Amino acid sequence: QLQASGGGLVQAGGSLRLSCAASGRTFSSLSMGWFRQAPGKEREFVAAISWSDGSTNYADSVKGRFTISRDNAKNTVYLQMSSLKPEDTAVYYCAARTGGWTIRVSDYALWGQGTQVTVSS
């Protein structure tokens, strides 16, 4: 299971850190991703981190502003979000898969429940 937390309301330019705690699986062998879905839009890739070498990948829209990281000892993956913009407003989901990271929603078998991020202008 995955449990996401840390969402909230923040002003544009502010920061938030999302957390996703994993249980019931060998977390260190899972690649983790963050996705988001705004009202009326498709779920989209935000960031991912590999289980094997910690390599990361980011959507162009968040590159330089968001940082994904993981703490295998705590079975937790984080998404540090800075310089937030109103267009970052969405429900953010963490997801897990075996193997390396990908950017496709359909490649991730395990999903958290989502946490709302709202950025006001």
XYZ file of N, CA and C in Angstrom:
363
model
N 0.832 -1.205 0.000
C 0.000 0.000 0.000
C 0.866 1.254 0.000
N 0.332 2.308 -0.601
C 1.008 3.591 -0.621
C 0.099 4.632 0.010
N 0.678 5.470 0.850
C -0.075 6.509 1.539
C 0.595 7.849 1.286
N -0.063 8.692 0.504
C 0.474 10.013 0.197
C -0.040 11.043 1.179
N 0.802 12.026 1.473
C 0.418 13.101 2.383
C 1.231 14.340 2.067
N 0.850 15.449 2.700
C 1.616 16.670 2.568
C 1.006 17.739 1.684
N -0.094 17.436 1.048
C -0.731 18.425 0.205
C -1.340 19.555 1.027
N -1.781 20.597 0.334
C -2.399 21.719 1.020
C -2.564 22.900 0.105
N -2.884 24.025 0.724
C -3.062 25.280 -0.001
C -1.838 26.159 0.226
N -1.288 26.675 -0.864
C -0.087 27.496 -0.779
C -0.189 28.609 -1.813
N 0.442 29.719 -1.514
C 0.459 30.824 -2.473
C 1.492 30.561 -3.557
N 1.271 31.173 -4.687
C 2.233 31.065 -5.783
C 3.614 31.505 -5.303
N 4.611 30.733 -5.693
C 5.974 30.996 -5.261
C 6.370 30.238 -4.013
N 5.398 29.630 -3.364
C 5.654 28.890 -2.141
C 6.143 27.475 -2.396
N 6.287 26.738 -1.292
C 6.827 25.382 -1.354
C 5.962 24.413 -0.553
N 6.001 23.172 -0.959
C 5.378 22.076 -0.234
C 6.246 20.845 -0.401
N 6.179 19.952 0.568
C 6.834 18.657 0.413
C 5.797 17.556 0.588
N 5.665 16.763 -0.442
C 4.779 15.602 -0.391
C 5.572 14.384 0.049
N 4.904 13.505 0.769
C 5.501 12.247 1.197
C 4.625 11.100 0.751
N 5.241 9.972 0.523
C 4.509 8.765 0.158
C 5.157 7.606 0.897
N 4.440 7.054 1.844
C 4.946 5.953 2.641
C 4.434 4.637 2.078
N 5.337 3.680 1.956
C 4.994 2.371 1.408
C 5.005 1.323 2.498
N 4.101 0.378 2.392
C 4.073 -0.728 3.340
C 3.731 -2.005 2.597
N 4.133 -3.114 3.179
C 3.746 -4.397 2.612
C 4.563 -4.855 1.428
N 5.534 -4.087 1.003
C 6.370 -4.497 -0.121
C 7.832 -4.237 0.202
N 8.710 -4.807 -0.588
C 10.131 -4.505 -0.482
C 10.373 -3.187 -1.204
N 10.288 -2.101 -0.444
C 10.297 -0.761 -1.013
C 11.549 -0.506 -1.842
N 12.683 -0.985 -1.384
C 13.935 -0.665 -2.051
C 14.015 -1.251 -3.454
N 13.171 -2.200 -3.780
C 13.183 -2.797 -5.108
C 12.148 -2.176 -6.041
N 11.465 -1.149 -5.592
C 10.425 -0.493 -6.373
C 10.905 0.854 -6.896
N 10.657 1.101 -8.175
C 10.809 2.458 -8.693
C 9.534 3.223 -8.359
N 9.702 4.485 -8.040
C 8.585 5.294 -7.564
C 8.349 6.479 -8.480
N 7.098 6.812 -8.646
C 6.758 7.958 -9.463
C 5.728 8.833 -8.787
N 5.743 10.086 -9.176
C 4.694 11.032 -8.787
C 3.970 11.464 -10.066
N 2.673 11.468 -9.990
C 1.821 11.913 -11.081
C 0.826 12.924 -10.526
N 0.175 13.662 -11.405
C -0.838 14.600 -10.936
C -1.989 14.651 -11.940
N -3.139 15.031 -11.420
C -4.325 15.132 -12.256
C -5.108 16.360 -11.855
N -5.224 17.280 -12.791
C -6.019 18.479 -12.584
C -7.445 18.211 -13.060
N -8.403 18.970 -12.555
C -9.802 18.748 -12.955
C -9.975 18.807 -14.462
N -10.620 17.796 -15.013
C -10.892 17.767 -16.442
C -9.718 17.385 -17.312
N -8.607 17.000 -16.688
C -7.414 16.657 -17.461
C -6.985 15.225 -17.192
N -6.142 14.727 -18.080
C -5.585 13.393 -17.902
C -4.536 13.414 -16.786
N -4.352 12.255 -16.173
C -3.278 12.116 -15.209
C -1.950 12.207 -15.948
N -1.020 12.984 -15.398
C 0.239 13.199 -16.082
C 1.435 12.934 -15.179
N 2.515 12.576 -15.819
C 3.766 12.291 -15.133
C 4.364 13.573 -14.574
N 4.931 13.468 -13.367
C 5.613 14.601 -12.742
C 7.089 14.276 -12.533
N 7.363 13.166 -11.841
C 8.747 12.820 -11.523
C 8.818 11.349 -11.173
N 10.012 10.779 -11.313
C 10.210 9.372 -10.970
C 11.634 9.164 -10.496
N 11.795 8.103 -9.698
C 13.123 7.759 -9.184
C 13.290 6.257 -9.242
N 14.452 5.837 -9.703
C 14.728 4.421 -9.878
C 15.025 3.733 -8.561
N 14.696 2.450 -8.511
C 15.023 1.676 -7.302
C 16.501 1.326 -7.258
N 17.137 1.196 -8.422
C 18.462 0.580 -8.463
C 19.600 1.573 -8.237
N 19.538 2.722 -8.924
C 20.661 3.653 -8.816
C 20.235 5.042 -8.400
N 18.949 5.197 -8.087
C 18.460 6.496 -7.649
C 18.368 7.524 -8.749
N 18.475 7.085 -10.001
C 18.359 8.051 -11.094
C 16.955 8.619 -11.133
N 16.842 9.850 -11.595
C 15.568 10.551 -11.565
C 15.197 11.096 -12.937
N 13.935 11.396 -13.096
C 13.450 12.011 -14.316
C 12.293 12.933 -13.964
N 12.184 14.018 -14.691
C 11.168 15.022 -14.393
C 10.447 15.453 -15.660
N 9.191 15.792 -15.489
C 8.477 16.440 -16.582
C 9.093 17.817 -16.810
N 9.092 18.261 -18.048
C 9.679 19.559 -18.363
C 9.027 20.686 -17.564
N 7.750 20.537 -17.293
C 7.005 21.604 -16.613
C 7.434 21.815 -15.161
N 8.118 20.824 -14.580
C 8.522 20.945 -13.167
C 10.032 20.916 -12.985
N 10.752 20.694 -14.060
C 12.199 20.574 -13.971
C 12.795 21.860 -13.402
N 13.677 21.699 -12.435
C 14.295 22.851 -11.788
C 13.511 23.395 -10.605
N 12.265 22.940 -10.460
C 11.427 23.410 -9.339
C 11.081 22.285 -8.366
N 10.950 21.074 -8.877
C 10.576 19.927 -8.049
C 11.772 18.988 -7.918
N 11.854 18.320 -6.772
C 12.902 17.330 -6.554
C 12.293 16.088 -5.927
N 12.530 14.949 -6.553
C 12.088 13.680 -6.004
C 13.259 13.017 -5.297
N 12.966 12.395 -4.167
C 14.002 11.686 -3.429
C 13.359 10.523 -2.684
N 14.176 9.645 -2.186
C 13.654 8.501 -1.453
C 14.534 8.184 -0.263
N 13.911 7.629 0.770
C 14.611 7.147 1.946
C 14.189 5.700 2.131
N 15.028 4.787 1.688
C 14.672 3.365 1.748
C 14.550 2.869 3.182
N 15.274 3.477 4.100
C 15.181 3.066 5.500
C 13.808 3.394 6.085
N 13.169 4.428 5.538
C 11.846 4.839 6.012
C 10.734 4.408 5.060
N 11.103 3.694 3.993
C 10.104 3.266 3.004
C 9.269 4.445 2.500
N 9.937 5.546 2.236
C 9.231 6.773 1.889
C 9.890 7.449 0.695
N 9.054 7.977 -0.188
C 9.516 8.804 -1.284
C 8.939 10.201 -1.093
N 9.711 11.195 -1.468
C 9.321 12.586 -1.264
C 9.261 13.325 -2.601
N 8.458 14.370 -2.611
C 8.465 15.304 -3.726
C 8.526 16.708 -3.129
N 9.689 17.311 -3.220
C 9.865 18.688 -2.761
C 9.483 19.604 -3.909
N 8.503 20.454 -3.657
C 7.990 21.344 -4.693
C 8.262 22.789 -4.286
N 8.946 23.505 -5.146
C 9.284 24.900 -4.884
C 8.820 25.765 -6.049
N 8.800 27.064 -5.810
C 8.364 28.021 -6.846
C 7.049 27.574 -7.466
N 6.127 27.212 -6.625
C 4.865 26.668 -7.109
C 4.067 27.705 -7.890
N 3.355 27.208 -8.897
C 2.554 28.040 -9.779
C 1.099 27.592 -9.709
N 0.163 28.465 -10.029
C -1.247 28.033 -10.034
C -1.498 26.821 -10.927
N -0.760 26.695 -12.000
C -0.947 25.557 -12.887
C -0.440 24.233 -12.301
N 0.211 24.292 -11.137
C 0.597 23.067 -10.437
C -0.557 22.499 -9.610
N -1.646 23.226 -9.536
C -2.808 22.772 -8.777
C -3.352 21.472 -9.364
N -3.449 20.452 -8.518
C -3.893 19.135 -8.954
C -3.935 18.200 -7.755
N -4.495 17.033 -7.981
C -4.332 15.934 -7.029
C -3.055 15.201 -7.421
N -2.193 15.022 -6.457
C -0.904 14.376 -6.704
C -0.959 12.937 -6.177
N -0.508 12.029 -7.029
C -0.513 10.608 -6.703
C 0.898 10.061 -6.731
N 1.216 9.205 -5.768
C 2.451 8.443 -5.870
C 2.115 7.061 -6.408
N 3.084 6.463 -7.053
C 2.878 5.164 -7.684
C 4.179 4.378 -7.636
N 4.052 3.065 -7.734
C 5.220 2.192 -7.644
C 5.172 1.122 -8.721
N 6.331 0.699 -9.129
C 6.438 -0.392 -10.085
C 7.747 -1.125 -9.868
N 7.768 -2.379 -10.276
C 9.032 -3.097 -10.311
C 9.744 -2.716 -11.608
N 11.056 -2.828 -11.593
C 11.817 -2.393 -12.760
C 12.121 -0.914 -12.688
N 12.681 -0.398 -13.775
C 13.087 0.993 -13.804
C 11.924 1.945 -13.922
N 12.219 3.243 -13.737
C 11.134 4.211 -13.832
C 10.691 4.383 -15.284
N 9.442 4.737 -15.439
C 8.903 5.153 -16.732
C 8.007 6.356 -16.490
N 7.546 6.958 -17.564
C 6.665 8.117 -17.422
C 5.221 7.766 -17.739
N 4.959 6.499 -18.013
C 3.601 6.105 -18.409
C 2.769 5.690 -17.214
N 1.588 6.251 -17.115
C 0.661 5.902 -16.040
C 0.405 4.404 -16.016
N 0.226 3.817 -17.179
C -0.156 2.413 -17.266
C 0.939 1.451 -16.824
N 2.163 1.925 -16.680
C 3.271 1.058 -16.263
C 3.331 0.855 -14.759
N 2.583 1.655 -14.016
C 2.633 1.598 -12.557
C 1.456 0.786 -12.029
N 1.768 -0.246 -11.243
C 0.734 -1.167 -10.776
C 0.133 -0.762 -9.441
N 0.875 -0.036 -8.640
C 0.439 0.287 -7.292
C 0.322 1.799 -7.154
N -0.834 2.260 -6.633
C -1.110 3.691 -6.526
C -1.559 4.070 -5.129
N -1.137 5.257 -4.714
C -1.649 5.833 -3.487
C -2.970 6.536 -3.735
N -3.542 7.075 -2.682
C -4.895 7.638 -2.766
C -4.934 9.070 -3.280
N -3.803 9.742 -3.371
C -3.781 11.109 -3.853
C -3.856 12.128 -2.737
N -3.194 13.257 -2.961
C -3.232 14.365 -2.018
C -3.391 15.661 -2.818
N -4.274 16.526 -2.356
C -4.611 17.728 -3.106
C -3.580 18.819 -2.866
N -3.111 19.408 -3.950
C -2.243 20.580 -3.892
C -2.964 21.718 -4.605
N -3.150 22.821 -3.905
C -3.803 23.991 -4.489
C -2.880 25.191 -4.348
N -2.579 25.811 -5.479
C -1.689 26.968 -5.500
C -2.512 28.189 -5.898
N -2.579 29.148 -5.010
C -3.358 30.354 -5.285
C -2.475 31.440 -5.886
N -3.081 32.255 -6.740
C -2.303 33.309 -7.406
C -2.333 34.601 -6.609
